[in-house]
Amino acid sequence: MSRNIDDDDRNLDNTFSITMELQKPIFEDKIEEQTKEKKSNFKRNILIGAVGILLISAITLISWVSSAYKPLDLATSSLVSDNRVEVNIGEFITFTPTKAKPTKGLILYPGAKVDVKAYAPLAKEIAESGYQVVLVEMPLNFAMISPNKAEEVIEKYPNIQTWAIGGHSLGGVSASKFAIENTKIDGVVLLASYPMGDELKALGKKTISIWGSKDGVLNFTNLIESKAKLPFDTTYVEIEGGNHAQFGDYGKQKGDHDAIISQQNQLDITSRNIVKFLKNLSN
């Protein structure tokens, strides 16, 4: 009997098809297994990356906090009440004159990485002249994180009819931002600082700018250029021989120059000019 080649080929094809059908589940299982493995690896890599980012962030945060400038002896002693100023350390650090009922107040923001308590000597001197002064603690000692904290201060003191807000260095930038957006602020105090934009000029808010001639942190080019962004009647005070850090009491700041006047002298000049500025603000 002759063999039909076509039939044999067809049988071979059928055999091949049957074999493939039998192996198909094995291939599918293998593909599914590989897919699951890839997804698992992908998720694991994402998790490892997220943990790495959190770890780096935590290290950065710890480094930032640990390198903050702490208040020194003069600041610590200025946080104690006396017969002229009552000091209260609570939600805010407040300095209230004991011999007068203040109707004007000053809110102060700290410079970056500076504990706000370091500005207690300046705050107390200003309060002695009859003004309510409030130091605002900031998250991570960085006012840019929470520039609107002054709102809470204003709500707490309804007896204050006229408010000024100020800040040191980057604290002054945040204070300016708040002043621009808040109609209850009548004056701005810039200590070794300047605003980012020219909104203060457009609004005509009273401003005083104070800096030290030996400041090694302040960008003097930006300071000079900022004069075009400030109101035309802005008061400018350069403290001859003063530096960046002596507006507070927290020691030598990285990059700063040595002052050639005493810390107390710089504080006295600063407080005297701020008091004069506050006196001229309308009630």
XYZ file of N, CA and C in Angstrom, residues 55-260:
618
model
N 15.561 58.533 54.326
C 16.777 58.495 55.133
C 17.622 59.742 54.900
N 17.781 60.109 53.628
C 18.553 61.311 53.298
C 17.878 62.550 53.871
N 16.536 62.598 53.756
C 15.785 63.739 54.289
C 15.952 63.832 55.800
N 15.901 62.676 56.475
C 16.038 62.653 57.935
C 17.424 63.132 58.356
N 18.449 62.660 57.642
C 19.824 63.075 57.948
C 19.982 64.577 57.729
N 19.405 65.069 56.615
C 19.472 66.507 56.323
C 18.766 67.313 57.403
N 17.589 66.833 57.812
C 16.810 67.523 58.842
C 17.560 67.555 60.165
N 18.113 66.411 60.552
C 18.862 66.337 61.809
C 20.076 67.263 61.755
N 20.740 67.285 60.619
C 21.908 68.153 60.445
C 21.512 69.623 60.560
N 20.364 69.963 59.932
C 19.881 71.353 59.970
C 19.567 71.776 61.406
N 18.796 70.926 62.106
C 18.372 71.257 63.467
C 19.563 71.331 64.411
N 20.474 70.380 64.280
C 21.618 70.335 65.193
C 22.582 71.487 64.970
N 22.550 72.079 63.781
C 23.480 73.180 63.503
C 22.839 74.549 63.706
N 21.629 74.587 64.302
C 20.950 75.856 64.558
C 21.736 76.678 65.584
N 21.623 77.986 65.461
C 22.304 78.888 66.387
C 21.449 79.070 67.638
N 22.016 78.759 68.787
C 21.291 78.796 70.052
C 21.513 80.122 70.782
N 20.538 80.522 71.611
C 20.704 81.756 72.390
C 21.815 81.616 73.420
N 22.560 82.687 73.606
C 23.662 82.686 74.579
C 23.220 83.394 75.870
N 24.182 83.736 76.712
C 23.887 84.211 78.071
C 23.029 85.477 78.106
N 23.370 86.458 77.282
C 22.606 87.713 77.296
C 21.152 87.459 76.913
N 20.936 86.612 75.920
C 19.582 86.281 75.491
C 18.831 85.546 76.597
N 19.496 84.613 77.247
C 18.855 83.844 78.316
C 18.436 84.747 79.466
N 19.306 85.660 79.865
C 18.976 86.571 80.968
C 17.878 87.557 80.577
N 17.760 87.854 79.280
C 16.729 88.781 78.804
C 15.345 88.145 78.764
N 15.281 86.845 78.953
C 14.000 86.131 78.963
C 13.373 86.106 80.355
N 13.978 86.828 81.298
C 13.475 86.904 82.670
C 12.769 88.242 82.879
N 11.565 88.214 83.456
C 10.810 89.441 83.718
C 11.519 90.304 84.760
N 11.311 91.609 84.676
C 11.802 92.535 85.689
C 10.723 93.591 85.936
N 11.080 94.674 86.647
C 10.066 95.674 86.992
C 9.660 96.560 85.812
N 10.313 96.392 84.680
C 9.990 97.224 83.511
C 9.298 96.435 82.401
N 9.658 95.152 82.271
C 9.099 94.321 81.198
C 8.709 92.946 81.734
N 7.483 92.544 81.418
C 7.032 91.200 81.757
C 7.262 90.286 80.547
N 7.987 89.221 80.769
C 8.295 88.274 79.693
C 7.462 87.018 79.892
N 6.804 86.593 78.852
C 5.992 85.377 78.914
C 6.416 84.441 77.789
N 6.798 83.219 78.155
C 7.204 82.219 77.163
C 6.092 81.182 77.053
N 5.372 81.244 75.952
C 4.278 80.315 75.718
C 4.202 79.981 74.252
N 3.022 80.151 73.683
C 2.871 79.932 72.247
C 3.797 80.860 71.474
N 3.937 82.076 72.002
C 4.908 83.051 71.504
C 5.742 83.527 72.681
N 6.801 84.257 72.402
C 7.586 84.867 73.476
C 7.246 86.347 73.465
N 6.572 86.794 74.518
C 6.064 88.164 74.533
C 6.795 89.021 75.556
N 6.967 90.286 75.196
C 7.616 91.271 76.052
C 6.645 92.439 76.199
N 6.084 92.582 77.408
C 5.048 93.579 77.652
C 5.528 94.600 78.674
N 5.495 95.887 78.342
C 5.915 96.909 79.311
C 4.986 96.912 80.523
N 5.547 97.055 81.718
C 4.747 97.009 82.942
C 4.206 98.384 83.336
N 4.801 99.447 82.819
C 4.420 100.798 83.243
C 3.584 101.533 82.204
N 3.118 100.816 81.191
C 2.285 101.437 80.160
C 1.413 100.380 79.515
N 0.263 100.797 79.007
C -0.599 99.899 78.257
C -0.331 100.133 76.770
N 0.424 99.239 76.157
C 0.845 99.476 74.766
C -0.318 99.444 73.784
N -0.262 100.344 72.809
C -1.231 100.338 71.702
C -0.528 100.047 70.375
N 0.797 99.982 70.436
C 1.590 99.650 69.250
C 2.428 98.408 69.544
N 2.614 97.599 68.520
C 3.370 96.375 68.721
C 4.276 96.036 67.560
N 5.279 95.212 67.867
C 6.232 94.750 66.858
C 6.335 93.230 66.928
N 6.159 92.600 65.782
C 6.328 91.145 65.657
C 7.661 90.893 64.975
N 8.482 90.012 65.544
C 9.812 89.745 64.972
C 9.950 88.283 64.555
N 10.450 88.084 63.322
C 10.771 86.756 62.793
C 12.288 86.543 62.857
N 12.737 85.326 63.187
C 14.176 85.053 63.285
C 14.839 84.835 61.927
N 16.150 84.981 61.921
C 16.929 84.619 60.743
C 16.982 83.108 60.604
N 17.348 82.624 59.431
C 17.385 81.186 59.176
C 18.360 80.480 60.113
N 17.898 79.384 60.700
C 18.684 78.526 61.594
C 19.013 79.199 62.926
N 18.317 80.300 63.247
C 18.559 80.988 64.513
C 17.358 80.795 65.428
N 17.609 80.301 66.637
C 16.555 80.187 67.639
C 16.059 81.597 67.961
N 14.744 81.791 67.874
C 14.179 83.134 68.026
C 14.480 83.736 69.397
N 14.753 82.917 70.385
C 15.086 83.427 71.719
C 16.349 84.280 71.695
N 17.172 84.097 70.685
C 18.412 84.880 70.578
C 18.139 86.364 70.392
N 16.902 86.719 70.001
C 16.560 88.127 69.789
C 15.890 88.752 71.012
N 15.922 88.038 72.130
C 15.321 88.544 73.366
C 15.934 89.863 73.837
N 17.259 90.056 73.763
C 17.823 91.342 74.208
C 17.254 92.532 73.437
N 17.146 92.399 72.126
C 16.601 93.475 71.304
C 15.126 93.688 71.625
N 14.381 92.605 71.737
C 12.945 92.696 72.026
C 12.695 93.382 73.363
N 13.488 93.044 74.346
C 13.283 93.612 75.683
C 13.596 95.098 75.712
N 14.628 95.504 75.016
C 14.977 96.929 74.957
C 13.844 97.734 74.332
N 13.260 97.214 73.270
C 12.165 97.921 72.588
C 10.936 97.976 73.496
N 10.647 96.877 74.177
C 9.493 96.830 75.083
C 9.641 97.821 76.230
N 10.863 98.046 76.686
C 11.101 98.998 77.771
C 10.634 100.411 77.416
N 10.540 100.696 76.129
C 10.097 102.023 75.677
C 8.578 102.101 75.509
N 7.859 101.047 75.916
C 6.406 101.108 75.924
C 5.697 100.384 74.796
N 6.383 99.466 74.128
C 5.789 98.761 72.989
C 5.660 97.269 73.279
N 4.584 96.689 72.756
C 4.422 95.236 72.834
C 5.320 94.595 71.780
N 6.157 93.662 72.194
C 7.050 92.982 71.256
C 6.811 91.475 71.359
N 6.695 90.832 70.205
C 6.415 89.392 70.175
C 7.433 88.701 69.269
N 8.134 87.728 69.844
C 9.038 86.893 69.057
C 8.284 85.632 68.645
N 8.364 85.293 67.374
C 7.607 84.150 66.845
C 8.551 82.991 66.536
N 8.354 81.888 67.257
C 9.151 80.691 66.970
C 8.685 80.066 65.662
N 9.620 79.588 64.882
C 9.320 79.033 63.569
C 9.695 77.553 63.475
N 8.953 76.792 62.668
C 9.324 75.383 62.455
C 10.750 75.296 61.901
N 11.578 74.487 62.568
C 12.971 74.289 62.153
C 13.755 75.604 62.133
N 13.274 76.600 62.884
C 13.938 77.914 62.916
C 14.081 78.505 61.519
N 13.024 78.372 60.737
C 13.064 78.826 59.343
C 11.735 79.512 59.019
N 11.743 80.841 59.015
C 10.507 81.618 58.860
C 9.841 81.416 57.508
N 10.597 81.023 56.486
C 10.018 80.841 55.158
C 8.992 79.707 55.136
N 9.070 78.798 56.117
C 8.130 77.679 56.173
C 6.739 78.163 56.577
N 6.698 79.151 57.475
C 5.401 79.593 58.010
C 5.354 81.119 58.115
N 5.333 81.820 56.977
C 5.386 83.279 57.000
C 4.148 83.961 57.564
N 3.040 83.217 57.697
C 1.782 83.830 58.146
C 1.493 83.632 59.635
N 2.481 83.199 60.415
C 2.257 82.968 61.839
C 1.906 84.256 62.583
N 2.240 85.397 61.999
C 1.918 86.668 62.645
C 0.415 86.870 62.783
N -0.374 86.217 61.951
C -1.833 86.325 62.048
C -2.319 85.913 63.432
N -1.717 84.858 63.979
C -2.099 84.362 65.299
C -1.759 85.385 66.380
N -0.661 86.096 66.194
C -0.260 87.125 67.159
C -1.265 88.271 67.142
N -1.614 88.748 65.979
C -2.540 89.871 65.842
C -3.896 89.537 66.465
N -4.359 88.313 66.274
C -5.637 87.892 66.852
C -5.572 87.853 68.380
N -4.402 87.541 68.914
C -4.245 87.400 70.363
C -4.201 88.747 71.075
N -3.853 89.822 70.357
C -3.702 91.133 70.985
C -4.611 92.172 70.324
N -5.930 92.101 70.591
C -6.857 93.062 69.990
C -6.655 94.491 70.497
N -5.935 94.640 71.621
C -5.692 95.984 72.173
C -4.640 96.756 71.375
N -3.850 96.057 70.577
C -2.822 96.721 69.768
C -3.471 97.297 68.517
N -3.415 98.602 68.388
C -4.058 99.287 67.266
C -3.147 99.425 66.046
N -1.853 99.441 66.298
C -0.884 99.625 65.211
C 0.186 98.541 65.301
N 0.366 97.823 64.193
C 1.342 96.739 64.174
C 2.452 97.011 63.156
N 3.659 96.667 63.564
C 4.787 96.583 62.633
C 5.296 95.154 62.692
N 5.847 94.695 61.609
C 6.442 93.362 61.589
C 7.857 93.481 61.045
N 8.752 92.701 61.605
C 10.139 92.767 61.143
C 10.802 91.414 61.211
N 11.994 91.368 60.689
C 12.731 90.116 60.720
C 14.191 90.341 60.396
N 14.980 89.386 60.829
C 16.421 89.418 60.601
C 16.763 88.503 59.441
N 17.514 89.016 58.480
C 17.985 88.207 57.352
C 16.795 87.591 56.598
N 16.761 86.252 56.433
C 15.639 85.635 55.726
C 14.320 85.827 56.467
N 14.396 86.070 57.773
C 13.186 86.371 58.531
C 12.550 87.666 58.052
N 13.386 88.601 57.593
C 12.879 89.857 57.053
C 12.158 89.658 55.729
N 12.636 88.707 54.943
C 11.973 88.389 53.669
C 10.569 87.872 53.949
N 10.443 86.964 54.911
C 9.132 86.413 55.270
C 8.232 87.481 55.880
N 8.813 88.341 56.710
C 8.039 89.418 57.324
C 7.498 90.362 56.253
N 8.305 90.657 55.250
C 7.863 91.526 54.150
C 6.704 90.895 53.402
N 6.807 89.596 53.175
C 5.738 88.879 52.474
C 4.426 88.987 53.240
N 4.501 88.819 54.559
C 3.293 88.916 55.367
C 2.733 90.338 55.324
N 3.609 91.335 55.416
C 3.170 92.734 55.414
C 2.453 93.093 54.122
N 2.933 92.532 53.032
C 2.339 92.812 51.716
C 0.901 92.299 51.643
N 0.672 91.161 52.290
C -0.621 90.492 52.171
C -1.588 90.808 53.306
N -1.159 91.628 54.294
C -1.999 91.882 55.457
C -2.185 93.379 55.690
N -3.428 93.819 55.672
C -3.731 95.248 55.811
C -3.562 95.752 57.246
N -3.425 94.839 58.219
C -3.276 95.251 59.612
C -1.839 95.620 59.963
N -0.941 95.413 59.029
C 0.464 95.767 59.244
C 0.720 97.157 58.673
N 1.221 98.054 59.529
C 1.467 99.442 59.113
C 2.942 99.733 58.845
N 3.821 98.913 59.390
C 5.243 99.178 59.209
C 6.060 97.906 59.104
N 7.224 98.016 58.469
C 8.112 96.865 58.252
C 9.521 97.220 58.722
N 10.107 96.321 59.514
C 11.469 96.506 60.030
C 12.367 95.441 59.417
N 13.351 95.874 58.652
C 14.277 94.952 57.988
C 15.649 95.032 58.655
N 16.086 93.924 59.214
C 17.399 93.859 59.848
C 18.319 93.010 58.975
N 19.277 93.656 58.339
C 20.177 92.953 57.405
C 19.354 92.146 56.414
N 18.362 92.782 55.823
C 17.413 92.077 54.971
C 16.837 93.022 53.925
N 16.095 92.434 52.990
C 15.421 93.207 51.949
C 14.312 92.338 51.358
N 13.274 92.955 50.789
C 12.161 92.173 50.228
C 12.512 91.581 48.877
N 11.754 90.597 48.452
C 11.984 89.968 47.161
C 11.457 90.820 46.002
N 10.301 91.437 46.213
C 9.686 92.244 45.146
C 9.530 93.689 45.559
N 8.747 94.457 44.777
C 8.572 95.885 45.056
C 7.172 96.208 45.580
N 6.491 95.211 46.123
C 5.122 95.422 46.590
C 5.047 96.418 47.740
N 6.053 96.438 48.619
C 6.041 97.395 49.728
C 6.028 98.823 49.200
N 6.744 99.036 48.120
C 6.778 100.358 47.500
C 5.414 100.700 46.918
N 4.808 99.736 46.251
C 3.496 99.969 45.641
C 2.440 100.266 46.698
N 2.558 99.596 47.861
C 1.587 99.795 48.931
C 1.910 101.005 49.796
N 3.146 101.486 49.685
C 3.560 102.650 50.466
C 3.668 102.388 51.961
N 3.972 101.152 52.344
C 4.070 100.826 53.765
C 5.372 101.386 54.350
N 5.254 101.973 55.523
C 6.416 102.548 56.188
C 7.457 101.453 56.438
N 8.706 101.764 56.144
C 9.760 100.753 56.246
C 11.035 101.363 56.812
N 11.729 100.575 57.623
C 13.065 100.944 58.086
C 14.000 99.784 57.778
N 15.165 100.096 57.233
C 16.160 99.093 56.868
C 17.445 99.373 57.635
N 17.885 98.399 58.426
C 19.072 98.565 59.280
C 20.057 97.436 58.982
N 21.326 97.781 58.859
C 22.351 96.764 58.628
C 23.683 97.233 59.206
N 24.617 96.320 59.340
C 25.947 96.651 59.846
C 26.961 96.730 58.720
N 27.893 97.647 58.828
C 28.880 97.843 57.753
C 29.844 96.666 57.634
N 29.987 95.862 58.696
C 30.908 94.721 58.678
C 30.185 93.387 58.463
N 28.973 93.459 57.969
C 28.180 92.252 57.727
C 28.841 91.407 56.634
N 29.124 90.146 56.969
C 29.739 89.249 55.989
C 28.765 88.273 55.367
N 27.503 88.320 55.790
C 26.477 87.403 55.280
C 25.568 88.107 54.277
N 25.240 89.338 54.558
C 24.336 90.115 53.707
C 24.941 90.349 52.320
N 24.120 90.204 51.293
C 24.538 90.511 49.926
C 24.335 92.003 49.698
N 25.422 92.773 49.733
C 25.314 94.233 49.663
C 24.841 94.709 48.290
N 25.152 93.967 47.256
C 24.665 94.337 45.925
C 23.143 94.289 45.901
N 22.585 93.208 46.438
C 21.132 93.076 46.507
C 20.522 94.128 47.428
N 21.233 94.443 48.505
C 20.743 95.464 49.433
C 20.609 96.816 48.733
N 21.641 97.171 47.983
C 21.620 98.457 47.265
C 20.514 98.462 46.208
N 20.415 97.361 45.478
C 19.379 97.282 44.440
C 17.969 97.283 45.028
N 17.841 96.788 46.250
C 16.519 96.720 46.871
C 15.960 98.098 47.208
N 16.808 99.100 47.259
C 16.329 100.452 47.579
C 15.318 100.928 46.541
N 15.476 100.463 45.320
C 14.522 100.844 44.267
C 13.177 100.142 44.450
N 13.156 99.096 45.297
C 11.924 98.350 45.523
C 11.178 98.795 46.781
N 11.797 99.703 47.551
C 11.214 100.133 48.811
C 10.562 101.511 48.675
N 9.636 101.844 49.577
C 8.986 103.157 49.526
C 10.013 104.292 49.546
N 9.687 105.403 48.916
C 10.640 106.513 48.775
C 11.034 107.103 50.122
N 10.157 106.974 51.150
C 10.458 107.562 52.460
C 11.033 106.533 53.440
N 11.551 105.429 52.920
C 12.161 104.404 53.773
C 13.330 104.992 54.564
N 13.427 104.610 55.819
C 14.540 105.040 56.671
C 15.670 104.021 56.558
N 16.867 104.498 56.249
C 18.033 103.623 56.120
C 19.036 103.927 57.227
N 19.484 102.876 57.897
C 20.439 103.035 58.989
C 21.574 102.036 58.808
N 22.762 102.536 58.563
C 23.942 101.665 58.531
C 24.671 101.830 59.851
N 24.856 100.718 60.552
C 25.562 100.745 61.828
C 27.046 100.537 61.557
N 27.797 101.578 61.697
C 29.239 101.515 61.415
C 29.922 100.546 62.383
N 30.535 99.515 61.817
C 31.249 98.532 62.631
C 30.409 97.361 63.090
N 29.094 97.398 62.795
C 28.228 96.286 63.187
C 28.297 95.149 62.181
N 27.960 93.949 62.615
C 27.976 92.804 61.691
C 26.595 92.152 61.602
N 26.522 90.949 61.097
C 25.240 90.278 60.870
C 24.669 89.687 62.160
N 25.511 89.010 62.924
C 25.030 88.219 64.058
C 24.662 89.051 65.278
N 25.185 90.262 65.411
C 24.966 91.022 66.637
C 23.584 91.671 66.737
N 22.703 91.391 65.774
C 21.312 91.803 65.959
C 20.633 90.862 66.957
N 21.240 89.697 67.145
C 20.787 88.749 68.149
C 21.949 88.394 69.051
N 21.730 87.393 69.890
C 22.800 86.919 70.761
C 22.918 85.411 70.599
N 23.676 85.010 69.552
C 23.835 83.580 69.265
C 25.255 83.238 68.817
N 26.172 84.164 69.015
C 27.563 83.878 68.692
C 27.925 84.187 67.256
N 29.111 83.742 66.866
C 29.637 84.001 65.520
C 28.866 83.179 64.491
N 28.457 83.835 63.417
C 27.744 83.138 62.344
C 28.692 82.839 61.194
N 28.518 81.677 60.600
C 29.372 81.259 59.492
C 29.333 82.295 58.375
N 30.502 82.721 57.933
C 30.608 83.674 56.845
C 30.589 85.129 57.275
N 30.256 85.377 58.528
C 30.156 86.758 59.013
C 31.547 87.315 59.320
N 31.648 88.649 59.284
C 32.891 89.314 59.667
C 32.838 89.682 61.144
N 34.003 89.905 61.715
C 34.060 90.361 63.103
C 33.591 91.804 63.185
N 32.734 92.073 64.162
C 32.289 93.444 64.382
C 33.410 94.236 65.055
N 33.413 95.548 64.844
C 34.405 96.398 65.515
C 33.722 97.309 66.537
